[in-house]
């Protein structure tokens, strides 16, 4: 299995950091959904700078913030303290989550678990299953094989679904696992799949448009 490696948040400039402090669109939908289901124990898996920990913390959830990057956890903690919020913080690797069985009602995991290879993904999915309560839900995203990144043939292919990203920046040399619809269905077959949809993001930089495609997945742990 490829070695885990987090984002290098130290090299992200302040302007870009601001983008990572604004909660993603779907977090508001999930906040509403999980509040109405009386969910309480929330895991922000791969929390980055903490934008979703803060959103859910401000709305009364018991927040656990987790990331492999010390800088990410430090920034989340600084921000929570400014807001007078108390979270549980842990630095670690998602391949082995430092939490009890059935600890969480809901898990938010946006653009995180794809930072491994195929063997790693299968391991993480088992960990998600272990730490989720019955009836608990997890939202996560995975890069799609339609993405520009998966088509970069000069980037090392680690296994049939995974490339090492060789673009300068915070994700340099980080593994990226890519999926398609059938593989996604197979990977999450032990859960009830509530939603799968694919989103295209367009990035415009100096007249060049690149597209990235992600699967957005919402799953529930059921008894049967
Ligand atoms: C693209 S950022 C997303 C941050 C956050 N989910 C958000 O939406 O703002 C990915 C995060 O996953 C973390 N990460 C990558 N590999 C990890 C691993 N093996 N275990 C835990 N966190 C990891 C990175 O350090 C980084 O903070």
JSON list of C-alpha atoms and ligand atoms in Angstrom, two decimals:
[
{"chain": "A", "resi": 1, "resn": "UNK", "atom": "CA", "xyz": [0.00, 0.00, 0.00]},
{"chain": "A", "resi": 2, "resn": "UNK", "atom": "CA", "xyz": [1.24, 3.51, -0.78]},
{"chain": "A", "resi": 3, "resn": "UNK", "atom": "CA", "xyz": [2.50, 5.53, 2.20]},
{"chain": "A", "resi": 4, "resn": "UNK", "atom": "CA", "xyz": [0.02, 8.12, 3.55]},
{"chain": "A", "resi": 5, "resn": "UNK", "atom": "CA", "xyz": [0.97, 11.77, 3.23]},
{"chain": "A", "resi": 6, "resn": "UNK", "atom": "CA", "xyz": [-1.09, 14.84, 4.08]},
{"chain": "A", "resi": 7, "resn": "UNK", "atom": "CA", "xyz": [-1.49, 18.20, 2.40]},
{"chain": "A", "resi": 8, "resn": "UNK", "atom": "CA", "xyz": [1.39, 20.64, 2.81]},
{"chain": "A", "resi": 9, "resn": "UNK", "atom": "CA", "xyz": [-0.75, 23.47, 4.21]},
{"chain": "A", "resi": 10, "resn": "UNK", "atom": "CA", "xyz": [2.38, 25.52, 5.10]},
{"chain": "A", "resi": 11, "resn": "UNK", "atom": "CA", "xyz": [2.86, 26.51, 1.45]},
{"chain": "A", "resi": 12, "resn": "UNK", "atom": "CA", "xyz": [-0.76, 27.60, 0.84]},
{"chain": "A", "resi": 13, "resn": "UNK", "atom": "CA", "xyz": [-0.91, 31.40, 0.69]},
{"chain": "A", "resi": 14, "resn": "UNK", "atom": "CA", "xyz": [-3.40, 33.46, 2.67]},
{"chain": "A", "resi": 15, "resn": "UNK", "atom": "CA", "xyz": [-5.61, 34.23, -0.35]},
{"chain": "A", "resi": 16, "resn": "UNK", "atom": "CA", "xyz": [-6.04, 30.51, -1.10]},
{"chain": "A", "resi": 17, "resn": "UNK", "atom": "CA", "xyz": [-6.49, 29.71, 2.60]},
{"chain": "A", "resi": 18, "resn": "UNK", "atom": "CA", "xyz": [-9.54, 32.04, 2.60]},
{"chain": "A", "resi": 19, "resn": "UNK", "atom": "CA", "xyz": [-11.17, 29.84, -0.09]},
{"chain": "A", "resi": 20, "resn": "UNK", "atom": "CA", "xyz": [-10.66, 26.82, 2.20]},
{"chain": "A", "resi": 21, "resn": "UNK", "atom": "CA", "xyz": [-12.42, 28.62, 5.05]},
{"chain": "A", "resi": 22, "resn": "UNK", "atom": "CA", "xyz": [-15.77, 28.90, 3.30]},
{"chain": "A", "resi": 23, "resn": "UNK", "atom": "CA", "xyz": [-17.94, 25.78, 3.85]},
{"chain": "A", "resi": 24, "resn": "UNK", "atom": "CA", "xyz": [-18.79, 23.81, 0.72]},
{"chain": "A", "resi": 25, "resn": "UNK", "atom": "CA", "xyz": [-22.29, 24.08, -0.79]},
{"chain": "A", "resi": 26, "resn": "UNK", "atom": "CA", "xyz": [-23.47, 20.62, 0.20]},
{"chain": "A", "resi": 27, "resn": "UNK", "atom": "CA", "xyz": [-22.45, 21.09, 3.85]},
{"chain": "A", "resi": 28, "resn": "UNK", "atom": "CA", "xyz": [-25.54, 23.29, 4.36]},
{"chain": "A", "resi": 29, "resn": "UNK", "atom": "CA", "xyz": [-27.83, 20.59, 2.96]},
{"chain": "A", "resi": 30, "resn": "UNK", "atom": "CA", "xyz": [-26.21, 17.98, 5.23]},
{"chain": "A", "resi": 31, "resn": "UNK", "atom": "CA", "xyz": [-26.36, 20.29, 8.26]},
{"chain": "A", "resi": 32, "resn": "UNK", "atom": "CA", "xyz": [-30.10, 20.61, 7.76]},
{"chain": "A", "resi": 33, "resn": "UNK", "atom": "CA", "xyz": [-30.56, 16.89, 7.08]},
{"chain": "A", "resi": 34, "resn": "UNK", "atom": "CA", "xyz": [-28.50, 15.70, 10.06]},
{"chain": "A", "resi": 35, "resn": "UNK", "atom": "CA", "xyz": [-30.04, 18.24, 12.44]},
{"chain": "A", "resi": 36, "resn": "UNK", "atom": "CA", "xyz": [-33.52, 17.06, 11.51]},
{"chain": "A", "resi": 37, "resn": "UNK", "atom": "CA", "xyz": [-32.40, 13.45, 12.18]},
{"chain": "A", "resi": 38, "resn": "UNK", "atom": "CA", "xyz": [-31.13, 14.50, 15.67]},
{"chain": "A", "resi": 39, "resn": "UNK", "atom": "CA", "xyz": [-27.60, 13.46, 14.86]},
{"chain": "A", "resi": 40, "resn": "UNK", "atom": "CA", "xyz": [-25.00, 14.77, 17.34]},
{"chain": "A", "resi": 41, "resn": "UNK", "atom": "CA", "xyz": [-21.57, 13.11, 17.12]},
{"chain": "A", "resi": 42, "resn": "UNK", "atom": "CA", "xyz": [-19.85, 14.52, 14.05]},
{"chain": "A", "resi": 43, "resn": "UNK", "atom": "CA", "xyz": [-16.47, 13.49, 12.62]},
{"chain": "A", "resi": 44, "resn": "UNK", "atom": "CA", "xyz": [-14.73, 15.93, 10.26]},
{"chain": "A", "resi": 45, "resn": "UNK", "atom": "CA", "xyz": [-12.40, 13.41, 8.63]},
{"chain": "A", "resi": 46, "resn": "UNK", "atom": "CA", "xyz": [-9.51, 15.22, 6.93]},
{"chain": "A", "resi": 47, "resn": "UNK", "atom": "CA", "xyz": [-10.69, 18.52, 8.37]},
{"chain": "A", "resi": 48, "resn": "UNK", "atom": "CA", "xyz": [-8.14, 20.76, 6.59]},
{"chain": "A", "resi": 49, "resn": "UNK", "atom": "CA", "xyz": [-8.39, 24.30, 8.02]},
{"chain": "A", "resi": 50, "resn": "UNK", "atom": "CA", "xyz": [-11.62, 23.37, 9.81]},
{"chain": "A", "resi": 51, "resn": "UNK", "atom": "CA", "xyz": [-14.41, 25.03, 7.80]},
{"chain": "A", "resi": 52, "resn": "UNK", "atom": "CA", "xyz": [-16.88, 22.16, 8.36]},
{"chain": "A", "resi": 53, "resn": "UNK", "atom": "CA", "xyz": [-15.87, 21.56, 11.99]},
{"chain": "A", "resi": 54, "resn": "UNK", "atom": "CA", "xyz": [-16.72, 25.21, 12.68]},
{"chain": "A", "resi": 55, "resn": "UNK", "atom": "CA", "xyz": [-20.03, 25.10, 10.78]},
{"chain": "A", "resi": 56, "resn": "UNK", "atom": "CA", "xyz": [-21.26, 21.97, 12.60]},
{"chain": "A", "resi": 57, "resn": "UNK", "atom": "CA", "xyz": [-19.79, 23.10, 15.95]},
{"chain": "A", "resi": 58, "resn": "UNK", "atom": "CA", "xyz": [-21.67, 26.41, 15.75]},
{"chain": "A", "resi": 59, "resn": "UNK", "atom": "CA", "xyz": [-24.84, 24.40, 15.16]},
{"chain": "A", "resi": 60, "resn": "UNK", "atom": "CA", "xyz": [-24.59, 22.30, 18.29]},
{"chain": "A", "resi": 61, "resn": "UNK", "atom": "CA", "xyz": [-22.88, 19.11, 17.06]},
{"chain": "A", "resi": 62, "resn": "UNK", "atom": "CA", "xyz": [-20.15, 17.37, 19.14]},
{"chain": "A", "resi": 63, "resn": "UNK", "atom": "CA", "xyz": [-17.23, 17.79, 16.77]},
{"chain": "A", "resi": 64, "resn": "UNK", "atom": "CA", "xyz": [-14.15, 15.59, 16.37]},
{"chain": "A", "resi": 65, "resn": "UNK", "atom": "CA", "xyz": [-11.60, 17.12, 14.01]},
{"chain": "A", "resi": 66, "resn": "UNK", "atom": "CA", "xyz": [-9.10, 14.72, 12.45]},
{"chain": "A", "resi": 67, "resn": "UNK", "atom": "CA", "xyz": [-6.26, 15.19, 9.97]},
{"chain": "A", "resi": 68, "resn": "UNK", "atom": "CA", "xyz": [-2.82, 13.78, 9.25]},
{"chain": "A", "resi": 69, "resn": "UNK", "atom": "CA", "xyz": [-1.43, 17.33, 8.97]},
{"chain": "A", "resi": 70, "resn": "UNK", "atom": "CA", "xyz": [-0.36, 18.98, 12.22]},
{"chain": "A", "resi": 71, "resn": "UNK", "atom": "CA", "xyz": [-0.73, 22.40, 10.58]},
{"chain": "A", "resi": 72, "resn": "UNK", "atom": "CA", "xyz": [-4.37, 21.59, 9.64]},
{"chain": "A", "resi": 73, "resn": "UNK", "atom": "CA", "xyz": [-5.21, 20.61, 13.23]},
{"chain": "A", "resi": 74, "resn": "UNK", "atom": "CA", "xyz": [-3.40, 23.68, 14.65]},
{"chain": "A", "resi": 75, "resn": "UNK", "atom": "CA", "xyz": [-5.34, 26.01, 12.34]},
{"chain": "A", "resi": 76, "resn": "UNK", "atom": "CA", "xyz": [-8.67, 24.32, 13.15]},
{"chain": "A", "resi": 77, "resn": "UNK", "atom": "CA", "xyz": [-7.94, 24.64, 16.87]},
{"chain": "A", "resi": 78, "resn": "UNK", "atom": "CA", "xyz": [-6.95, 28.33, 16.58]},
{"chain": "A", "resi": 79, "resn": "UNK", "atom": "CA", "xyz": [-10.15, 29.10, 14.70]},
{"chain": "A", "resi": 80, "resn": "UNK", "atom": "CA", "xyz": [-12.38, 27.12, 17.12]},
{"chain": "A", "resi": 81, "resn": "UNK", "atom": "CA", "xyz": [-10.84, 28.95, 20.08]},
{"chain": "A", "resi": 82, "resn": "UNK", "atom": "CA", "xyz": [-11.59, 32.31, 18.42]},
{"chain": "A", "resi": 83, "resn": "UNK", "atom": "CA", "xyz": [-15.21, 31.15, 18.15]},
{"chain": "A", "resi": 84, "resn": "UNK", "atom": "CA", "xyz": [-15.28, 29.78, 21.74]},
{"chain": "A", "resi": 85, "resn": "UNK", "atom": "CA", "xyz": [-15.96, 26.26, 20.49]},
{"chain": "A", "resi": 86, "resn": "UNK", "atom": "CA", "xyz": [-14.56, 23.09, 22.05]},
{"chain": "A", "resi": 87, "resn": "UNK", "atom": "CA", "xyz": [-13.74, 20.15, 19.80]},
{"chain": "A", "resi": 88, "resn": "UNK", "atom": "CA", "xyz": [-11.85, 16.90, 20.13]},
{"chain": "A", "resi": 89, "resn": "UNK", "atom": "CA", "xyz": [-8.65, 17.06, 18.02]},
{"chain": "A", "resi": 90, "resn": "UNK", "atom": "CA", "xyz": [-6.61, 14.17, 16.73]},
{"chain": "A", "resi": 91, "resn": "UNK", "atom": "CA", "xyz": [-3.68, 13.93, 14.32]},
{"chain": "A", "resi": 92, "resn": "UNK", "atom": "CA", "xyz": [-3.44, 10.58, 12.58]},
{"chain": "A", "resi": 93, "resn": "UNK", "atom": "CA", "xyz": [-3.83, 8.46, 9.48]},
{"chain": "A", "resi": 94, "resn": "UNK", "atom": "CA", "xyz": [-7.32, 7.67, 8.13]},
{"chain": "A", "resi": 95, "resn": "UNK", "atom": "CA", "xyz": [-6.14, 4.10, 7.42]},
{"chain": "A", "resi": 96, "resn": "UNK", "atom": "CA", "xyz": [-6.39, 3.46, 11.17]},
{"chain": "A", "resi": 97, "resn": "UNK", "atom": "CA", "xyz": [-8.89, 5.79, 12.83]},
{"chain": "A", "resi": 98, "resn": "UNK", "atom": "CA", "xyz": [-8.20, 6.44, 16.55]},
{"chain": "A", "resi": 99, "resn": "UNK", "atom": "CA", "xyz": [-11.89, 6.15, 17.49]},
{"chain": "A", "resi": 100, "resn": "UNK", "atom": "CA", "xyz": [-14.18, 3.56, 19.10]},
{"chain": "A", "resi": 101, "resn": "UNK", "atom": "CA", "xyz": [-16.53, 1.27, 17.23]},
{"chain": "A", "resi": 102, "resn": "UNK", "atom": "CA", "xyz": [-19.90, 2.96, 16.48]},
{"chain": "A", "resi": 103, "resn": "UNK", "atom": "CA", "xyz": [-18.80, 6.34, 17.84]},
{"chain": "A", "resi": 104, "resn": "UNK", "atom": "CA", "xyz": [-20.23, 8.69, 15.18]},
{"chain": "A", "resi": 105, "resn": "UNK", "atom": "CA", "xyz": [-23.68, 9.64, 13.93]},
{"chain": "A", "resi": 106, "resn": "UNK", "atom": "CA", "xyz": [-22.33, 11.47, 10.93]},
{"chain": "A", "resi": 107, "resn": "UNK", "atom": "CA", "xyz": [-19.02, 11.78, 9.07]},
{"chain": "A", "resi": 108, "resn": "UNK", "atom": "CA", "xyz": [-18.01, 14.53, 6.66]},
{"chain": "A", "resi": 109, "resn": "UNK", "atom": "CA", "xyz": [-15.19, 13.63, 4.36]},
{"chain": "A", "resi": 110, "resn": "UNK", "atom": "CA", "xyz": [-14.79, 15.97, 1.42]},
{"chain": "A", "resi": 111, "resn": "UNK", "atom": "CA", "xyz": [-11.87, 15.36, -0.94]},
{"chain": "A", "resi": 112, "resn": "UNK", "atom": "CA", "xyz": [-9.95, 13.29, 1.58]},
{"chain": "A", "resi": 113, "resn": "UNK", "atom": "CA", "xyz": [-10.17, 9.51, 1.23]},
{"chain": "A", "resi": 114, "resn": "UNK", "atom": "CA", "xyz": [-8.94, 9.56, -2.37]},
{"chain": "A", "resi": 115, "resn": "UNK", "atom": "CA", "xyz": [-5.45, 10.40, -1.03]},
{"chain": "A", "resi": 116, "resn": "UNK", "atom": "CA", "xyz": [-4.43, 6.75, -1.11]},
{"chain": "A", "resi": 117, "resn": "UNK", "atom": "CA", "xyz": [-4.43, 3.78, -3.50]},
{"chain": "A", "resi": 118, "resn": "UNK", "atom": "CA", "xyz": [-7.04, 1.07, -4.17]},
{"chain": "A", "resi": 119, "resn": "UNK", "atom": "CA", "xyz": [-5.94, -1.10, -1.23]},
{"chain": "A", "resi": 120, "resn": "UNK", "atom": "CA", "xyz": [-6.02, 1.99, 1.01]},
{"chain": "A", "resi": 121, "resn": "UNK", "atom": "CA", "xyz": [-9.53, 2.96, -0.10]},
{"chain": "A", "resi": 122, "resn": "UNK", "atom": "CA", "xyz": [-10.86, -0.48, 0.81]},
{"chain": "A", "resi": 123, "resn": "UNK", "atom": "CA", "xyz": [-9.19, -0.22, 4.22]},
{"chain": "A", "resi": 124, "resn": "UNK", "atom": "CA", "xyz": [-10.64, 3.25, 4.89]},
{"chain": "A", "resi": 125, "resn": "UNK", "atom": "CA", "xyz": [-14.15, 2.13, 3.92]},
{"chain": "A", "resi": 126, "resn": "UNK", "atom": "CA", "xyz": [-13.88, -0.66, 6.55]},
{"chain": "A", "resi": 127, "resn": "UNK", "atom": "CA", "xyz": [-12.78, 1.96, 9.09]},
{"chain": "A", "resi": 128, "resn": "UNK", "atom": "CA", "xyz": [-15.75, 4.20, 8.22]},
{"chain": "A", "resi": 129, "resn": "UNK", "atom": "CA", "xyz": [-18.06, 1.23, 8.72]},
{"chain": "A", "resi": 130, "resn": "UNK", "atom": "CA", "xyz": [-16.45, 0.43, 12.07]},
{"chain": "A", "resi": 131, "resn": "UNK", "atom": "CA", "xyz": [-16.70, 3.93, 13.60]},
{"chain": "A", "resi": 132, "resn": "UNK", "atom": "CA", "xyz": [-20.24, 4.70, 12.33]},
{"chain": "A", "resi": 133, "resn": "UNK", "atom": "CA", "xyz": [-23.32, 4.03, 14.47]},
{"chain": "A", "resi": 134, "resn": "UNK", "atom": "CA", "xyz": [-26.18, 2.03, 12.95]},
{"chain": "A", "resi": 135, "resn": "UNK", "atom": "CA", "xyz": [-28.36, 4.54, 11.15]},
{"chain": "A", "resi": 136, "resn": "UNK", "atom": "CA", "xyz": [-25.33, 6.84, 10.89]},
{"chain": "A", "resi": 137, "resn": "UNK", "atom": "CA", "xyz": [-24.47, 8.57, 7.62]},
{"chain": "A", "resi": 138, "resn": "UNK", "atom": "CA", "xyz": [-21.27, 9.51, 5.85]},
{"chain": "A", "resi": 139, "resn": "UNK", "atom": "CA", "xyz": [-20.83, 12.01, 3.05]},
{"chain": "A", "resi": 140, "resn": "UNK", "atom": "CA", "xyz": [-17.66, 11.75, 1.00]},
{"chain": "A", "resi": 141, "resn": "UNK", "atom": "CA", "xyz": [-16.21, 12.59, -2.39]},
{"chain": "A", "resi": 142, "resn": "UNK", "atom": "CA", "xyz": [-13.95, 10.66, -4.75]},
{"chain": "A", "resi": 143, "resn": "UNK", "atom": "CA", "xyz": [-12.16, 11.86, -7.88]},
{"chain": "A", "resi": 144, "resn": "UNK", "atom": "CA", "xyz": [-13.68, 10.53, -11.10]},
{"chain": "A", "resi": 145, "resn": "UNK", "atom": "CA", "xyz": [-11.74, 8.73, -13.84]},
{"chain": "A", "resi": 146, "resn": "UNK", "atom": "CA", "xyz": [-13.07, 11.42, -16.22]},
{"chain": "A", "resi": 147, "resn": "UNK", "atom": "CA", "xyz": [-10.84, 13.93, -14.41]},
{"chain": "A", "resi": 148, "resn": "UNK", "atom": "CA", "xyz": [-7.94, 15.67, -16.04]},
{"chain": "A", "resi": 149, "resn": "UNK", "atom": "CA", "xyz": [-5.66, 14.35, -13.28]},
{"chain": "A", "resi": 150, "resn": "UNK", "atom": "CA", "xyz": [-6.33, 10.69, -14.10]},
{"chain": "A", "resi": 151, "resn": "UNK", "atom": "CA", "xyz": [-5.50, 11.36, -17.76]},
{"chain": "A", "resi": 152, "resn": "UNK", "atom": "CA", "xyz": [-2.00, 12.76, -17.00]},
{"chain": "A", "resi": 153, "resn": "UNK", "atom": "CA", "xyz": [-0.04, 9.87, -18.46]},
{"chain": "A", "resi": 154, "resn": "UNK", "atom": "CA", "xyz": [3.29, 11.33, -17.36]},
{"chain": "A", "resi": 155, "resn": "UNK", "atom": "CA", "xyz": [2.22, 11.04, -13.70]},
{"chain": "A", "resi": 156, "resn": "UNK", "atom": "CA", "xyz": [3.16, 7.66, -12.14]},
{"chain": "A", "resi": 157, "resn": "UNK", "atom": "CA", "xyz": [0.35, 5.09, -12.15]},
{"chain": "A", "resi": 158, "resn": "UNK", "atom": "CA", "xyz": [0.51, 3.20, -8.84]},
{"chain": "A", "resi": 159, "resn": "UNK", "atom": "CA", "xyz": [-2.32, 0.80, -9.59]},
{"chain": "A", "resi": 160, "resn": "UNK", "atom": "CA", "xyz": [-5.13, 0.72, -12.16]},
{"chain": "A", "resi": 161, "resn": "UNK", "atom": "CA", "xyz": [-7.06, 3.45, -10.31]},
{"chain": "A", "resi": 162, "resn": "UNK", "atom": "CA", "xyz": [-4.35, 5.58, -8.72]},
{"chain": "A", "resi": 163, "resn": "UNK", "atom": "CA", "xyz": [-1.86, 8.22, -9.86]},
{"chain": "A", "resi": 164, "resn": "UNK", "atom": "CA", "xyz": [0.73, 10.25, -7.97]},
{"chain": "A", "resi": 165, "resn": "UNK", "atom": "CA", "xyz": [0.02, 13.94, -8.51]},
{"chain": "A", "resi": 166, "resn": "UNK", "atom": "CA", "xyz": [3.17, 15.64, -9.83]},
{"chain": "A", "resi": 167, "resn": "UNK", "atom": "CA", "xyz": [1.90, 19.23, -9.98]},
{"chain": "A", "resi": 168, "resn": "UNK", "atom": "CA", "xyz": [3.73, 21.74, -7.76]},
{"chain": "A", "resi": 169, "resn": "UNK", "atom": "CA", "xyz": [1.61, 22.75, -4.77]},
{"chain": "A", "resi": 170, "resn": "UNK", "atom": "CA", "xyz": [0.24, 21.38, -1.50]},
{"chain": "A", "resi": 171, "resn": "UNK", "atom": "CA", "xyz": [-0.68, 18.04, -3.10]},
{"chain": "A", "resi": 172, "resn": "UNK", "atom": "CA", "xyz": [2.73, 17.38, -4.71]},
{"chain": "A", "resi": 173, "resn": "UNK", "atom": "CA", "xyz": [3.46, 13.62, -4.84]},
{"chain": "A", "resi": 174, "resn": "UNK", "atom": "CA", "xyz": [0.18, 12.78, -3.06]},
{"chain": "A", "resi": 175, "resn": "UNK", "atom": "CA", "xyz": [-1.58, 9.63, -4.31]},
{"chain": "A", "resi": 176, "resn": "UNK", "atom": "CA", "xyz": [-4.98, 10.22, -5.95]},
{"chain": "A", "resi": 177, "resn": "UNK", "atom": "CA", "xyz": [-7.42, 7.35, -6.31]},
{"chain": "A", "resi": 178, "resn": "UNK", "atom": "CA", "xyz": [-10.02, 7.73, -9.13]},
{"chain": "A", "resi": 179, "resn": "UNK", "atom": "CA", "xyz": [-13.29, 5.89, -9.52]},
{"chain": "A", "resi": 180, "resn": "UNK", "atom": "CA", "xyz": [-16.20, 5.35, -11.91]},
{"chain": "A", "resi": 181, "resn": "UNK", "atom": "CA", "xyz": [-19.86, 4.57, -11.27]},
{"chain": "A", "resi": 182, "resn": "UNK", "atom": "CA", "xyz": [-19.54, 0.76, -11.20]},
{"chain": "A", "resi": 183, "resn": "UNK", "atom": "CA", "xyz": [-16.50, 0.78, -8.95]},
{"chain": "A", "resi": 184, "resn": "UNK", "atom": "CA", "xyz": [-18.21, 3.26, -6.61]},
{"chain": "A", "resi": 185, "resn": "UNK", "atom": "CA", "xyz": [-21.26, 0.99, -6.31]},
{"chain": "A", "resi": 186, "resn": "UNK", "atom": "CA", "xyz": [-19.02, -2.00, -5.59]},
{"chain": "A", "resi": 187, "resn": "UNK", "atom": "CA", "xyz": [-16.86, -0.15, -3.03]},
{"chain": "A", "resi": 188, "resn": "UNK", "atom": "CA", "xyz": [-19.85, 0.94, -0.94]},
{"chain": "A", "resi": 189, "resn": "UNK", "atom": "CA", "xyz": [-21.98, -2.19, -1.38]},
{"chain": "A", "resi": 190, "resn": "UNK", "atom": "CA", "xyz": [-21.92, -2.90, 2.38]},
{"chain": "A", "resi": 191, "resn": "UNK", "atom": "CA", "xyz": [-23.85, 0.36, 2.97]},
{"chain": "A", "resi": 192, "resn": "UNK", "atom": "CA", "xyz": [-27.21, 1.68, 1.87]},
{"chain": "A", "resi": 193, "resn": "UNK", "atom": "CA", "xyz": [-26.33, 4.16, -0.87]},
{"chain": "A", "resi": 194, "resn": "UNK", "atom": "CA", "xyz": [-28.53, 7.24, -0.52]},
{"chain": "A", "resi": 195, "resn": "UNK", "atom": "CA", "xyz": [-26.97, 9.42, -3.23]},
{"chain": "A", "resi": 196, "resn": "UNK", "atom": "CA", "xyz": [-24.31, 9.22, -5.89]},
{"chain": "A", "resi": 197, "resn": "UNK", "atom": "CA", "xyz": [-23.84, 12.13, -8.24]},
{"chain": "A", "resi": 198, "resn": "UNK", "atom": "CA", "xyz": [-20.99, 13.44, -10.36]},
{"chain": "A", "resi": 199, "resn": "UNK", "atom": "CA", "xyz": [-20.05, 17.13, -10.39]},
{"chain": "A", "resi": 200, "resn": "UNK", "atom": "CA", "xyz": [-17.81, 18.95, -12.87]},
{"chain": "A", "resi": 201, "resn": "UNK", "atom": "CA", "xyz": [-15.74, 21.86, -11.53]},
{"chain": "A", "resi": 202, "resn": "UNK", "atom": "CA", "xyz": [-14.34, 24.30, -14.08]},
{"chain": "A", "resi": 203, "resn": "UNK", "atom": "CA", "xyz": [-11.10, 26.11, -13.17]},
{"chain": "A", "resi": 204, "resn": "UNK", "atom": "CA", "xyz": [-10.18, 29.15, -15.25]},
{"chain": "A", "resi": 205, "resn": "UNK", "atom": "CA", "xyz": [-6.52, 30.22, -15.09]},
{"chain": "A", "resi": 206, "resn": "UNK", "atom": "CA", "xyz": [-4.94, 32.57, -17.66]},
{"chain": "A", "resi": 207, "resn": "UNK", "atom": "CA", "xyz": [-7.46, 31.65, -20.40]},
{"chain": "A", "resi": 208, "resn": "UNK", "atom": "CA", "xyz": [-6.96, 27.93, -19.79]},
{"chain": "A", "resi": 209, "resn": "UNK", "atom": "CA", "xyz": [-9.92, 25.91, -18.53]},
{"chain": "A", "resi": 210, "resn": "UNK", "atom": "CA", "xyz": [-9.34, 22.65, -16.68]},
{"chain": "A", "resi": 211, "resn": "UNK", "atom": "CA", "xyz": [-12.16, 20.42, -15.52]},
{"chain": "A", "resi": 212, "resn": "UNK", "atom": "CA", "xyz": [-12.21, 18.16, -12.51]},
{"chain": "A", "resi": 213, "resn": "UNK", "atom": "CA", "xyz": [-14.93, 15.59, -11.97]},
{"chain": "A", "resi": 214, "resn": "UNK", "atom": "CA", "xyz": [-15.88, 14.26, -8.55]},
{"chain": "A", "resi": 215, "resn": "UNK", "atom": "CA", "xyz": [-18.37, 11.68, -7.33]},
{"chain": "A", "resi": 216, "resn": "UNK", "atom": "CA", "xyz": [-20.34, 12.88, -4.31]},
{"chain": "A", "resi": 217, "resn": "UNK", "atom": "CA", "xyz": [-21.59, 9.98, -2.23]},
{"chain": "A", "resi": 218, "resn": "UNK", "atom": "CA", "xyz": [-23.94, 9.77, 0.74]},
{"chain": "A", "resi": 219, "resn": "UNK", "atom": "CA", "xyz": [-24.13, 6.40, 2.51]},
{"chain": "A", "resi": 220, "resn": "UNK", "atom": "CA", "xyz": [-25.90, 5.01, 5.56]},
{"chain": "A", "resi": 221, "resn": "UNK", "atom": "CA", "xyz": [-24.91, 2.12, 7.83]},
{"chain": "A", "resi": 222, "resn": "UNK", "atom": "CA", "xyz": [-27.85, -0.26, 8.19]},
{"chain": "A", "resi": 223, "resn": "UNK", "atom": "CA", "xyz": [-28.34, -3.46, 10.20]},
{"chain": "A", "resi": 224, "resn": "UNK", "atom": "CA", "xyz": [-28.91, -5.71, 7.16]},
{"chain": "B", "resi": 1, "resn": "LIG", "atom": "C1", "xyz": [-8.41, 18.72, 0.00]},
{"chain": "B", "resi": 1, "resn": "LIG", "atom": "S1", "xyz": [-8.10, 18.86, 1.72]},
{"chain": "B", "resi": 1, "resn": "LIG", "atom": "C2", "xyz": [-9.82, 18.94, 2.25]},
{"chain": "B", "resi": 1, "resn": "LIG", "atom": "C3", "xyz": [-9.99, 19.51, 3.62]},
{"chain": "B", "resi": 1, "resn": "LIG", "atom": "C4", "xyz": [-11.44, 19.55, 4.15]},
{"chain": "B", "resi": 1, "resn": "LIG", "atom": "N1", "xyz": [-12.11, 18.28, 4.05]},
{"chain": "B", "resi": 1, "resn": "LIG", "atom": "C5", "xyz": [-12.25, 20.62, 3.46]},
{"chain": "B", "resi": 1, "resn": "LIG", "atom": "O1", "xyz": [-13.16, 20.28, 2.67]},
{"chain": "B", "resi": 1, "resn": "LIG", "atom": "O2", "xyz": [-11.96, 21.81, 3.68]},
{"chain": "B", "resi": 1, "resn": "LIG", "atom": "C6", "xyz": [-7.63, 17.19, 2.15]},
{"chain": "B", "resi": 1, "resn": "LIG", "atom": "C7", "xyz": [-7.25, 16.99, 3.62]},
{"chain": "B", "resi": 1, "resn": "LIG", "atom": "O3", "xyz": [-7.09, 15.58, 3.87]},
{"chain": "B", "resi": 1, "resn": "LIG", "atom": "C8", "xyz": [-5.96, 15.38, 4.69]},
{"chain": "B", "resi": 1, "resn": "LIG", "atom": "N2", "xyz": [-5.43, 14.02, 4.50]},
{"chain": "B", "resi": 1, "resn": "LIG", "atom": "C9", "xyz": [-4.80, 13.52, 3.42]},
{"chain": "B", "resi": 1, "resn": "LIG", "atom": "N3", "xyz": [-4.42, 12.25, 3.64]},
{"chain": "B", "resi": 1, "resn": "LIG", "atom": "C10", "xyz": [-4.82, 11.93, 4.91]},
{"chain": "B", "resi": 1, "resn": "LIG", "atom": "C11", "xyz": [-4.70, 10.77, 5.73]},
{"chain": "B", "resi": 1, "resn": "LIG", "atom": "N4", "xyz": [-4.07, 9.68, 5.30]},
{"chain": "B", "resi": 1, "resn": "LIG", "atom": "N5", "xyz": [-5.25, 10.79, 6.96]},
{"chain": "B", "resi": 1, "resn": "LIG", "atom": "C12", "xyz": [-5.88, 11.90, 7.43]},
{"chain": "B", "resi": 1, "resn": "LIG", "atom": "N6", "xyz": [-6.01, 13.05, 6.70]},
{"chain": "B", "resi": 1, "resn": "LIG", "atom": "C13", "xyz": [-5.48, 13.06, 5.46]},
{"chain": "B", "resi": 1, "resn": "LIG", "atom": "C14", "xyz": [-4.99, 16.46, 4.20]},
{"chain": "B", "resi": 1, "resn": "LIG", "atom": "O4", "xyz": [-3.94, 16.72, 5.11]},
{"chain": "B", "resi": 1, "resn": "LIG", "atom": "C15", "xyz": [-5.92, 17.65, 3.98]},
{"chain": "B", "resi": 1, "resn": "LIG", "atom": "O5", "xyz": [-6.03, 18.46, 5.11]}
]
